[in-house]
mmCIF file of C-alpha atoms in Angstrom:
data_model
loop_
_atom_site.group_PDB
_atom_site.id
_atom_site.type_symbol
_atom_site.label_atom_id
_atom_site.label_comp_id
_atom_site.label_asym_id
_atom_site.label_seq_id
_atom_site.Cartn_x
_atom_site.Cartn_y
_atom_site.Cartn_z
ATOM 1 C CA ILE M 23 27.893 -51.143 8.116
ATOM 2 C CA PHE M 24 29.653 -48.568 6.060
ATOM 3 C CA LEU M 25 27.034 -48.021 3.504
ATOM 4 C CA GLY M 26 24.521 -47.259 6.445
ATOM 5 C CA THR M 27 27.179 -44.803 8.005
ATOM 6 C CA GLY M 28 27.499 -43.110 4.531
ATOM 7 C CA SER M 29 23.700 -42.732 4.238
ATOM 8 C CA SER M 30 23.452 -41.187 7.728
ATOM 9 C CA ILE M 31 26.344 -38.848 6.619
ATOM 10 C CA LEU M 32 24.530 -37.879 3.722
ATOM 11 C CA SER M 33 21.141 -37.467 5.190
ATOM 12 C CA ALA M 34 22.558 -34.997 7.919
ATOM 13 C CA LEU M 35 24.312 -33.046 4.878
ATOM 14 C CA GLN M 36 21.048 -33.015 3.129
ATOM 15 C CA ASP M 37 19.376 -31.701 6.555
ATOM 16 C CA LEU M 38 22.101 -29.207 6.808
ATOM 17 C CA PHE M 39 21.612 -27.762 3.200
ATOM 18 C CA TRP M 40 17.890 -27.360 3.527
ATOM 19 C CA LEU M 41 18.375 -25.591 6.882
ATOM 20 C CA SER M 42 20.769 -23.258 5.403
ATOM 21 C CA LYS M 43 18.720 -22.644 2.490
ATOM 22 C CA SER M 44 15.822 -21.832 4.930
ATOM 23 C CA LYS M 45 17.995 -19.348 6.851
ATOM 24 C CA VAL M 46 19.288 -17.732 3.531
ATOM 25 C CA GLU M 47 15.535 -17.254 2.395
ATOM 26 C CA LYS M 48 14.268 -15.865 5.720
ATOM 27 C CA GLN M 49 17.271 -13.464 5.643
ATOM 28 C CA LEU M 50 16.344 -12.306 1.994
ATOM 29 C CA GLN M 51 12.884 -11.905 3.143
ATOM 30 C CA ILE M 52 13.906 -9.603 6.061
ATOM 31 C CA ILE M 53 16.340 -7.580 3.624
ATOM 32 C CA SER M 54 13.329 -6.998 1.216
ATOM 33 C CA VAL M 55 11.004 -5.746 3.863
ATOM 34 C CA LEU M 56 14.129 -3.699 5.231
ATOM 35 C CA GLN M 57 14.675 -1.840 2.153
ATOM 36 C CA TRP M 58 10.811 -0.986 1.497
ATOM 37 C CA VAL M 59 10.618 0.251 5.238
ATOM 38 C CA LEU M 60 13.701 2.374 4.741
ATOM 39 C CA THR M 61 12.331 3.844 1.348
ATOM 40 C CA PHE M 62 8.982 4.459 2.886
ATOM 41 C CA LEU M 63 10.759 6.486 5.396
ATOM 42 C CA ILE M 64 13.886 8.222 4.349
ATOM 43 C CA MET M 65 14.434 7.569 0.558
ATOM 44 C CA GLY M 66 12.738 11.054 -0.460
ATOM 45 C CA VAL M 67 14.737 13.433 1.786
ATOM 46 C CA ALA M 68 18.075 11.130 1.333
ATOM 47 C CA CYS M 69 17.539 11.498 -2.190
ATOM 48 C CA THR M 70 17.239 15.147 -2.259
ATOM 49 C CA LEU M 71 20.063 15.961 0.411
ATOM 50 C CA ILE M 72 22.525 13.726 -2.015
ATOM 51 C CA LEU M 73 21.461 15.534 -5.175
ATOM 52 C CA MET M 74 21.957 18.913 -3.597
ATOM 53 C CA TYR M 75 25.559 17.619 -2.335
ATOM 54 C CA ILE M 76 26.214 16.511 -5.708
ATOM 55 C CA LEU M 77 25.583 20.158 -7.280
ATOM 56 C CA CYS M 78 28.293 21.360 -4.798
ATOM 57 C CA THR M 79 30.823 18.949 -6.128
ATOM 58 C CA ASP M 80 32.856 18.251 -9.562
ATOM 59 C CA CYS M 81 30.095 16.206 -10.477
ATOM 60 C CA TRP M 82 27.486 18.996 -10.671
ATOM 61 C CA VAL M 83 26.710 18.294 -14.419
ATOM 62 C CA ILE M 84 25.115 15.053 -13.294
ATOM 63 C CA ALA M 85 23.041 16.723 -10.996
ATOM 64 C CA ALA M 86 22.133 19.521 -13.242
ATOM 65 C CA LEU M 87 21.009 17.046 -16.137
ATOM 66 C CA TYR M 88 18.831 15.353 -13.970
ATOM 67 C CA LEU M 89 17.209 18.376 -12.665
ATOM 68 C CA ALA M 90 16.635 19.481 -16.307
ATOM 69 C CA TRP M 91 15.176 16.081 -16.923
ATOM 70 C CA LEU M 92 12.808 16.535 -13.833
ATOM 71 C CA VAL M 93 11.435 20.066 -14.952
ATOM 72 C CA PHE M 94 10.896 18.117 -18.328
ATOM 73 C CA ASP M 95 9.262 15.185 -16.722
ATOM 74 C CA TRP M 96 7.280 17.057 -13.810
ATOM 75 C CA ASN M 97 3.715 16.128 -15.270
ATOM 76 C CA THR M 98 4.398 12.625 -15.957
ATOM 77 C CA PRO M 99 2.949 11.178 -12.503
ATOM 78 C CA LYS M 100 -0.348 13.282 -13.268
ATOM 79 C CA LYS M 101 -0.594 11.334 -16.817
ATOM 80 C CA GLY M 102 -0.809 7.876 -15.365
ATOM 81 C CA GLY M 103 3.051 7.594 -14.428
ATOM 82 C CA ARG M 104 5.480 5.104 -16.016
ATOM 83 C CA ARG M 105 5.129 1.692 -14.917
ATOM 84 C CA SER M 106 7.477 -0.952 -15.454
ATOM 85 C CA GLN M 107 6.554 -4.408 -15.614
ATOM 86 C CA TRP M 108 10.400 -5.548 -14.839
ATOM 87 C CA VAL M 109 10.391 -3.537 -11.595
ATOM 88 C CA ARG M 110 6.939 -4.853 -10.762
ATOM 89 C CA ASN M 111 8.286 -8.536 -11.120
ATOM 90 C CA TRP M 112 11.238 -8.046 -9.194
ATOM 91 C CA ALA M 113 12.290 -11.302 -7.337
ATOM 92 C CA ILE M 114 12.573 -8.807 -3.907
ATOM 93 C CA TRP M 115 8.931 -8.719 -3.975
ATOM 94 C CA ARG M 116 8.253 -12.234 -3.553
ATOM 95 C CA TYR M 117 10.608 -12.353 -0.515
ATOM 96 C CA PHE M 118 8.636 -9.345 0.532
ATOM 97 C CA ARG M 119 5.471 -10.990 0.320
ATOM 98 C CA ASP M 120 6.505 -14.283 1.942
ATOM 99 C CA TYR M 121 7.901 -12.567 5.102
ATOM 100 C CA PHE M 122 4.525 -11.791 6.484
ATOM 101 C CA PRO M 123 3.054 -13.535 4.201
ATOM 102 C CA ILE M 124 0.470 -11.380 2.145
ATOM 103 C CA ARG M 125 -2.276 -12.906 0.269
ATOM 104 C CA LEU M 126 -4.650 -11.515 -2.439
ATOM 105 C CA VAL M 127 -8.331 -13.016 -2.288
ATOM 106 C CA LYS M 128 -10.510 -12.294 -5.298
ATOM 107 C CA THR M 129 -14.218 -12.674 -4.670
ATOM 108 C CA HIS M 130 -15.815 -11.392 -8.097
ATOM 109 C CA ASN M 131 -14.260 -10.809 -11.837
ATOM 110 C CA LEU M 132 -14.038 -7.193 -12.860
ATOM 111 C CA LEU M 133 -15.037 -6.337 -16.513
ATOM 112 C CA THR M 134 -12.204 -4.723 -18.711
ATOM 113 C CA THR M 135 -14.617 -2.596 -20.196
ATOM 114 C CA ARG M 136 -15.213 -0.908 -16.832
ATOM 115 C CA ASN M 137 -13.031 1.606 -14.637
ATOM 116 C CA TYR M 138 -12.738 1.016 -10.758
ATOM 117 C CA ILE M 139 -11.946 2.737 -7.796
ATOM 118 C CA PHE M 140 -10.922 0.450 -5.246
ATOM 119 C CA GLY M 141 -11.193 1.688 -1.471
ATOM 120 C CA TYR M 142 -8.380 0.081 0.590
ATOM 121 C CA HIS M 143 -9.096 -0.350 4.398
ATOM 122 C CA PRO M 144 -7.561 -0.334 6.904
ATOM 123 C CA HIS M 145 -4.477 2.095 6.474
ATOM 124 C CA GLY M 146 -2.029 0.703 8.960
ATOM 125 C CA ILE M 147 1.077 2.248 9.512
ATOM 126 C CA MET M 148 2.549 1.941 6.086
ATOM 127 C CA GLY M 149 -0.063 0.188 3.950
ATOM 128 C CA LEU M 150 2.069 -3.053 3.475
ATOM 129 C CA GLY M 151 -0.750 -4.986 1.819
ATOM 130 C CA ALA M 152 -1.630 -2.354 -0.524
ATOM 131 C CA PHE M 153 1.667 -1.858 -1.882
ATOM 132 C CA CYS M 154 2.501 -5.645 -2.170
ATOM 133 C CA ASN M 155 -0.662 -6.496 -3.671
ATOM 134 C CA PHE M 156 -1.129 -3.589 -6.229
ATOM 135 C CA SER M 157 2.475 -1.974 -6.887
ATOM 136 C CA THR M 158 3.862 -5.635 -7.446
ATOM 137 C CA GLU M 159 3.052 -8.634 -9.152
ATOM 138 C CA ALA M 160 3.975 -10.714 -5.876
ATOM 139 C CA THR M 161 0.642 -11.848 -5.299
ATOM 140 C CA GLY M 162 -0.655 -12.311 -8.947
ATOM 141 C CA VAL M 163 -2.717 -9.324 -9.400
ATOM 142 C CA SER M 164 -2.514 -9.398 -13.062
ATOM 143 C CA GLN M 165 -3.454 -12.960 -13.235
ATOM 144 C CA LYS M 166 -6.212 -12.768 -10.694
ATOM 145 C CA PHE M 167 -7.715 -9.638 -12.573
ATOM 146 C CA PRO M 168 -6.658 -9.959 -16.397
ATOM 147 C CA GLY M 169 -6.978 -6.856 -18.325
ATOM 148 C CA ILE M 170 -6.981 -4.516 -15.111
ATOM 149 C CA ARG M 171 -4.379 -2.041 -14.560
ATOM 150 C CA PRO M 172 -3.841 -1.072 -11.064
ATOM 151 C CA TYR M 173 -2.734 2.212 -9.844
ATOM 152 C CA LEU M 174 -1.959 2.698 -6.052
ATOM 153 C CA ALA M 175 -2.774 6.401 -5.234
ATOM 154 C CA THR M 176 -0.494 8.160 -2.373
ATOM 155 C CA LEU M 177 0.480 11.379 -1.238
ATOM 156 C CA ALA M 178 1.448 13.927 -4.125
ATOM 157 C CA GLY M 179 4.334 15.504 -2.181
ATOM 158 C CA ASN M 180 6.262 12.124 -2.821
ATOM 159 C CA PHE M 181 6.424 12.971 -6.551
ATOM 160 C CA ARG M 182 8.412 16.022 -5.619
ATOM 161 C CA MET M 183 11.135 14.136 -4.660
ATOM 162 C CA PRO M 184 13.794 13.309 -6.761
ATOM 163 C CA ILE M 185 14.546 9.465 -7.475
ATOM 164 C CA LEU M 186 11.872 8.471 -5.239
ATOM 165 C CA ARG M 187 9.306 9.562 -7.803
ATOM 166 C CA ASP M 188 10.704 7.444 -10.378
ATOM 167 C CA TYR M 189 10.919 4.682 -8.257
ATOM 168 C CA LEU M 190 7.276 4.893 -7.210
ATOM 169 C CA MET M 191 6.073 5.409 -10.702
ATOM 170 C CA SER M 192 7.689 2.125 -12.010
ATOM 171 C CA GLY M 193 5.511 0.294 -9.891
ATOM 172 C CA GLY M 194 2.230 1.822 -11.154
ATOM 173 C CA ILE M 195 1.913 4.271 -8.112
ATOM 174 C CA CYS M 196 0.364 7.842 -8.736
ATOM 175 C CA PRO M 197 -0.569 11.075 -6.842
ATOM 176 C CA VAL M 198 -3.820 11.082 -5.107
ATOM 177 C CA ASN M 199 -5.134 14.291 -6.428
ATOM 178 C CA ARG M 200 -7.782 15.077 -8.978
ATOM 179 C CA ASP M 201 -5.784 15.636 -11.774
ATOM 180 C CA SER M 202 -4.184 12.424 -11.760
ATOM 181 C CA ILE M 203 -7.430 10.355 -11.063
ATOM 182 C CA ASP M 204 -9.134 12.355 -13.486
ATOM 183 C CA TYR M 205 -6.512 11.699 -16.289
ATOM 184 C CA ILE M 206 -6.632 7.823 -15.606
ATOM 185 C CA LEU M 207 -10.215 7.598 -15.295
ATOM 186 C CA SER M 208 -11.235 9.589 -18.478
ATOM 187 C CA LYS M 209 -8.249 9.727 -20.930
ATOM 188 C CA ASN M 210 -6.278 6.485 -20.326
ATOM 189 C CA GLY M 211 -9.186 3.909 -21.907
ATOM 190 C CA SER M 212 -10.867 1.363 -19.598
ATOM 191 C CA GLY M 213 -9.740 -1.487 -17.376
ATOM 192 C CA ASN M 214 -7.993 0.998 -14.975
ATOM 193 C CA ALA M 215 -8.409 0.638 -11.059
ATOM 194 C CA ILE M 216 -7.276 3.379 -8.757
ATOM 195 C CA ILE M 217 -6.523 2.010 -5.004
ATOM 196 C CA ILE M 218 -7.175 4.694 -2.636
ATOM 197 C CA VAL M 219 -6.454 4.149 1.106
ATOM 198 C CA VAL M 220 -9.654 6.157 1.989
ATOM 199 C CA GLY M 221 -8.979 6.582 6.005
ATOM 200 C CA GLY M 222 -5.794 8.302 4.957
ATOM 201 C CA ALA M 223 -3.180 9.624 7.682
ATOM 202 C CA ALA M 224 -6.193 10.039 10.215
ATOM 203 C CA GLU M 225 -6.849 6.331 10.117
ATOM 204 C CA SER M 226 -3.262 5.553 10.719
ATOM 205 C CA LEU M 227 -3.479 7.268 14.055
ATOM 206 C CA ASN M 228 -5.909 4.739 15.330
ATOM 207 C CA CYS M 229 -4.430 1.494 13.931
ATOM 208 C CA THR M 230 -3.274 -1.131 16.669
ATOM 209 C CA PRO M 231 -3.022 -4.707 16.879
ATOM 210 C CA GLY M 232 -6.556 -6.456 17.632
ATOM 211 C CA LYS M 233 -8.417 -3.414 16.390
ATOM 212 C CA ASN M 234 -10.737 -3.204 13.219
ATOM 213 C CA SER M 235 -11.744 0.218 12.594
ATOM 214 C CA VAL M 236 -12.162 2.334 9.595
ATOM 215 C CA THR M 237 -12.299 6.127 9.149
ATOM 216 C CA LEU M 238 -15.018 6.380 6.383
ATOM 217 C CA LYS M 239 -18.050 8.126 7.700
ATOM 218 C CA ASN M 240 -17.044 11.514 6.464
ATOM 219 C CA ARG M 241 -14.979 10.415 3.336
ATOM 220 C CA LYS M 242 -17.049 10.968 0.451
ATOM 221 C CA GLY M 243 -14.699 12.555 -2.017
ATOM 222 C CA PHE M 244 -13.696 9.072 -3.536
ATOM 223 C CA VAL M 245 -17.577 8.394 -4.248
ATOM 224 C CA LYS M 246 -18.027 11.810 -5.915
ATOM 225 C CA LEU M 247 -15.152 11.049 -8.177
ATOM 226 C CA ALA M 248 -16.516 7.721 -9.217
ATOM 227 C CA LEU M 249 -19.857 9.217 -10.131
ATOM 228 C CA ARG M 250 -18.162 11.787 -12.044
ATOM 229 C CA HIS M 251 -16.620 9.309 -14.112
ATOM 230 C CA GLY M 252 -19.000 6.352 -13.747
ATOM 231 C CA ALA M 253 -16.302 4.279 -12.194
ATOM 232 C CA ASP M 254 -17.558 1.191 -10.179
ATOM 233 C CA LEU M 255 -16.758 1.158 -6.503
ATOM 234 C CA VAL M 256 -15.151 -1.753 -5.095
ATOM 235 C CA PRO M 257 -14.616 -2.518 -1.107
ATOM 236 C CA VAL M 258 -11.278 -4.217 -0.139
ATOM 237 C CA TYR M 259 -10.270 -4.996 3.233
ATOM 238 C CA SER M 260 -7.051 -6.114 4.332
ATOM 239 C CA PHE M 261 -7.353 -8.574 7.349
ATOM 240 C CA GLY M 262 -3.929 -8.306 9.499
ATOM 241 C CA GLU M 263 -2.820 -4.686 8.238
ATOM 242 C CA ASN M 264 -3.190 -3.521 11.925
ATOM 243 C CA GLU M 265 -1.058 -6.297 13.269
ATOM 244 C CA VAL M 266 2.282 -5.761 11.911
ATOM 245 C CA TYR M 267 3.245 -2.693 14.211
ATOM 246 C CA LYS M 268 2.203 -1.746 17.726
ATOM 247 C CA GLN M 269 1.513 2.086 18.189
ATOM 248 C CA VAL M 270 1.357 4.458 21.023
ATOM 249 C CA ILE M 271 -2.452 5.919 20.556
ATOM 250 C CA PHE M 272 -2.848 9.345 21.874
ATOM 251 C CA GLU M 273 -6.413 10.099 23.327
ATOM 252 C CA GLU M 274 -8.349 13.047 21.807
ATOM 253 C CA GLY M 275 -7.505 16.210 23.422
ATOM 254 C CA SER M 276 -3.960 15.176 24.545
ATOM 255 C CA TRP M 277 -1.038 17.255 23.317
ATOM 256 C CA GLY M 278 0.274 14.400 21.144
ATOM 257 C CA ARG M 279 -2.976 14.137 19.186
ATOM 258 C CA TRP M 280 -2.650 17.861 19.097
ATOM 259 C CA VAL M 281 0.848 17.446 17.438
ATOM 260 C CA GLN M 282 -0.182 14.619 14.990
ATOM 261 C CA LYS M 283 -3.480 16.417 13.509
ATOM 262 C CA LYS M 284 -1.301 19.812 13.173
ATOM 263 C CA PHE M 285 1.149 17.889 10.820
ATOM 264 C CA GLN M 286 -1.632 15.927 9.367
ATOM 265 C CA LYS M 287 -3.433 19.095 8.362
ATOM 266 C CA HIS M 288 -0.100 21.205 7.099
ATOM 267 C CA ILE M 289 2.074 18.315 5.757
ATOM 268 C CA GLY M 290 -0.570 15.450 4.788
ATOM 269 C CA PHE M 291 0.649 12.693 6.847
ATOM 270 C CA ALA M 292 0.596 12.215 10.687
ATOM 271 C CA PRO M 293 3.706 11.130 12.627
ATOM 272 C CA CYS M 294 3.194 7.755 14.507
ATOM 273 C CA ILE M 295 5.205 6.638 17.511
ATOM 274 C CA PHE M 296 5.372 2.876 16.482
ATOM 275 C CA HIS M 297 7.743 0.164 16.486
ATOM 276 C CA GLY M 298 7.976 -3.558 15.375
ATOM 277 C CA ARG M 299 10.676 -6.221 15.406
ATOM 278 C CA GLY M 300 14.550 -5.741 15.679
ATOM 279 C CA LEU M 301 16.567 -6.572 12.756
ATOM 280 C CA PHE M 302 18.420 -9.435 14.470
ATOM 281 C CA SER M 303 15.628 -10.704 16.797
ATOM 282 C CA SER M 304 11.793 -10.747 16.860
ATOM 283 C CA ASN M 305 12.122 -10.113 20.660
ATOM 284 C CA THR M 306 13.676 -6.563 20.384
ATOM 285 C CA TRP M 307 12.187 -3.251 19.244
ATOM 286 C CA GLY M 308 12.731 -2.016 15.654
ATOM 287 C CA LEU M 309 11.672 -0.637 12.279
ATOM 288 C CA LEU M 310 10.940 -4.194 10.645
ATOM 289 C CA PRO M 311 7.174 -5.295 10.885
ATOM 290 C CA TYR M 312 6.251 -8.394 12.806
ATOM 291 C CA SER M 313 5.715 -11.241 10.376
ATOM 292 C CA LYS M 314 2.095 -11.567 10.922
ATOM 293 C CA PRO M 315 -0.338 -12.679 7.902
ATOM 294 C CA ILE M 316 -1.825 -9.940 5.941
ATOM 295 C CA THR M 317 -4.990 -11.251 3.805
ATOM 296 C CA THR M 318 -6.204 -8.634 1.159
ATOM 297 C CA VAL M 319 -10.032 -9.500 0.330
ATOM 298 C CA VAL M 320 -11.190 -7.577 -3.157
ATOM 299 C CA GLY M 321 -14.970 -7.428 -2.646
ATOM 300 C CA GLU M 322 -17.966 -7.247 -5.321
ATOM 301 C CA PRO M 323 -17.903 -4.088 -7.442
ATOM 302 C CA ILE M 324 -20.667 -1.606 -7.050
ATOM 303 C CA THR M 325 -22.279 -0.593 -10.299
ATOM 304 C CA ILE M 326 -22.170 3.337 -10.340
ATOM 305 C CA PRO M 327 -23.855 5.664 -13.108
ATOM 306 C CA LYS M 328 -22.018 8.525 -14.636
ATOM 307 C CA ILE M 329 -23.157 11.851 -13.497
ATOM 308 C CA ASP M 330 -21.148 14.914 -14.171
ATOM 309 C CA ASN M 331 -22.403 17.074 -11.393
ATOM 310 C CA PRO M 332 -23.751 14.607 -8.432
ATOM 311 C CA SER M 333 -25.884 16.115 -5.916
ATOM 312 C CA GLN M 334 -25.064 15.638 -2.291
ATOM 313 C CA LYS M 335 -27.909 13.299 -2.172
ATOM 314 C CA GLU M 336 -26.677 10.992 -4.706
ATOM 315 C CA VAL M 337 -23.222 10.915 -3.190
ATOM 316 C CA ASP M 338 -24.761 10.265 0.267
ATOM 317 C CA PHE M 339 -26.789 7.150 -1.234
ATOM 318 C CA TYR M 340 -23.913 5.542 -2.984
ATOM 319 C CA HIS M 341 -21.776 6.012 -0.036
ATOM 320 C CA SER M 342 -24.215 4.572 2.134
ATOM 321 C CA MET M 343 -24.267 1.498 -0.276
ATOM 322 C CA TYR M 344 -20.419 1.512 -0.157
ATOM 323 C CA VAL M 345 -20.281 1.343 3.530
ATOM 324 C CA ASP M 346 -22.868 -1.397 3.880
ATOM 325 C CA SER M 347 -20.959 -3.475 1.226
ATOM 326 C CA LEU M 348 -17.589 -2.993 3.018
ATOM 327 C CA ILE M 349 -19.071 -4.446 6.450
ATOM 328 C CA LYS M 350 -20.824 -7.293 4.789
ATOM 329 C CA LEU M 351 -17.452 -7.990 3.148
ATOM 330 C CA PHE M 352 -15.517 -7.868 6.622
ATOM 331 C CA ASP M 353 -18.468 -9.966 8.279
ATOM 332 C CA LYS M 354 -18.333 -12.840 5.404
ATOM 333 C CA TYR M 355 -14.645 -13.289 5.787
ATOM 334 C CA LYS M 356 -13.721 -12.296 9.268
ATOM 335 C CA SER M 357 -14.001 -15.936 10.798
ATOM 336 C CA LYS M 358 -11.976 -17.263 7.864
ATOM 337 C CA PHE M 359 -8.881 -15.131 8.618
ATOM 338 C CA GLY M 360 -8.802 -15.329 12.351
ATOM 339 C CA LEU M 361 -11.044 -13.257 13.946
ATOM 340 C CA PRO M 362 -14.120 -14.328 16.079
ATOM 341 C CA GLU M 363 -17.642 -14.333 14.665
ATOM 342 C CA THR M 364 -18.417 -11.462 17.204
ATOM 343 C CA GLU M 365 -16.245 -9.166 15.887
ATOM 344 C CA VAL M 366 -17.592 -5.980 14.586
ATOM 345 C CA LEU M 367 -16.119 -3.386 11.991
ATOM 346 C CA GLU M 368 -15.895 0.006 13.711
ATOM 347 C CA VAL M 369 -16.751 2.830 11.306
ATOM 348 C CA ASN M 370 -15.748 6.192 12.342
#
C-alpha cells in the first residue's frame, strides 16, 4: 500500500516538474520574441538618445570613444558587415523559433561556386521568418545550405543608428543598397546569398491574416542587379508570415493611406496600425505576434547570365521567369501548409 502511495506521489511530482518546465520554456519563448520586437521598434532611437545623454554626463569620454569608432567603422556595413557565429547561434533564437514555430524548407541544392539573390515574400509586418531563418542559425540554414553565406538586406538607415548597427551586422544583416550588394556579389568571392524582401514597405501595408499577395509586378531592380553580377535568382515564400499580426488596412485614396505613402516615400518605411497579443494573455491586444506557424520554402534557383548593362527587355524576360517560378512554388506547397487548393497568389 505504502509503495503504491509513494509511486503515486512520485508520479505527481514528475507531472508537476514537466508542467513547470513547459511553462518556463513558454515564458522564455515570449521573452525572446519580445526583445526582438522591441529591438525592431525602438532600439535604434533608444541607443541614439542614450548616447546623446552620456555625452552630457561625466562619462562623456565613453560616448566620445564610441563615436570616434563609429566614424572609423562607418563603411563596414557596405563591405559585408561583421557577422558573428556566436551571436547567430545564441540559444535565445531557438526559443524565438519555437514560439511560432518557424521552419525552413529546402527544395534544391545551391552550388557554392555561384552567388544568389533570394527574393523573400511576403514582407509581413516585421519579416519575422526572414530574420529567424537567415540572420540566425535557429532553423539550420548553414546545415541545409552548406558553404552558403546568407545576408539579409534591410533599410540602410538602420546602420546609421549607434549600437543597433553593430547588433544587426553580428547577425549577417546588410544595407539594402547598391554599394553593399555590389560588394558582396563582386568582391566577396562566391557562395553568397543576399536575401531581399522585394515587396518592402509597400507590401507591408497590405499584409493581413488570410491574404496571400505580393508586390512584385513593378519591382525589377533586384533582377537587374542579378544580371549585372550573374547571380542566380531564388524565389522564397513564407507561408504564415501574414498571419502573426492583425492590421488596419486603409483603402487607396483614404487619408490614412496618404500618410503611409508619404512616410514610405520620404523615410523609407510605412507606419502600420497593427496589433498582436498581449504579454500575459493571448486574449488581449499587444505587441507580441500571435504564435502561428511560419514555414519558409526556398525554391529552385533560376540560372542568370552575367550582363554588364542589361537591356529593359532582358530585365523583363528574367523578371517574368521569376514571377512564374514564385507562383509555381506557392501552388506546389500551399496545400501542405494549410491553404486550400483553390488559393491563388495575388501578384500586384
